[in-house]
Amino acid sequence: RQTWDRFSGDVNFNQVSDDFFLADFGNSLTQSSTRYLTRRASLGYAGNGWSLSALVSDYQNVDPTVNPYRILPGIAFSGGHAEQLAGKTVQLGVGATYTNFDREIGVTGQRVDLYPYVTVPFRSSWGYAVPKLGVRYTGYSLADQPEDQSDQPDRLLGVVSLDSGLFFEREDEWLGTGFTQTLEPRFYYVYIPRVDQDDLPVFDTSQYGPIYEAYFLENLFTGPDRVNDANRVSVGLTTRLIPSATGIELLRLSLGQAFFFEDQKVQLPGVPPSESTSSPMIGE
């Protein structure tokens, strides 16, 4: 039983009887405007300090003008190991994915993404600092590329980041109920050199929307087809209210903003470079 507890799986299958079913009978704008229905199955296994998962996905197309990719298959591995060096904990980690993208018309192909990294985390009851150094390689083997473009483009770049924060708390009482209120400033810096990526396809990558947590990510894109050029500082402030009687977080408020020291030239196709020196302020 313990062995089976390490497995996880998911199946999502959708089918409609005709292409106009959702447009005719969908009870929301999201349903009636659906252009294709995803069918996917995944299986994962979690080991001691590592995990492996596999995914296949297909679709039923209800709009002949769209041409989404099938994943046949996608395999992801992540693992980590901690070592003690000179009294410090050094964590070695790696993330790796292999994905085969297929569709009826257009560029298809396989993508390999490898990301080994090392961190030396410092954590205590009053704060943390996690410096990180990594190297990321992404390579493709493509079919049906235009004749003037390589069918095996790749990208290699380095990543340097520092995530840090402090924890302050005080005891208070409101309406006879005891609370712990926290104040948690956060500082995040990331540097990724600019690498021209215009020759790389875009299979499954988009850009994060305006959400608070995105300001504290290395890459502002959701997939490996684009890795942003970054020289960016993000600052945030979070406060939580925790009732003393339960210890369960009742309320969390956060406010954050990012500041850019260089123009952001790596973008998705058709999106112009950004020359902004700061992001909108985001609350949560």
Coordinates of N, CA and C in Angstrom, one line a residue, residues 9 60 136 232 249:
G9 N -2.7 10.0 -10.5 CA -3.2 9.9 -11.9 C -4.4 10.8 -12.1
Q60 N -10.9 17.4 -29.1 CA -12.0 17.4 -30.1 C -12.1 18.8 -30.5
R136 N 20.2 26.8 -17.9 CA 19.0 26.2 -18.5 C 19.2 26.0 -20.0
R232 N 15.9 42.4 -12.7 CA 14.6 42.8 -12.1 C 14.6 42.6 -10.6
E249 N -4.9 30.4 9.4 CA -4.9 31.8 8.8 C -6.3 32.2 8.4

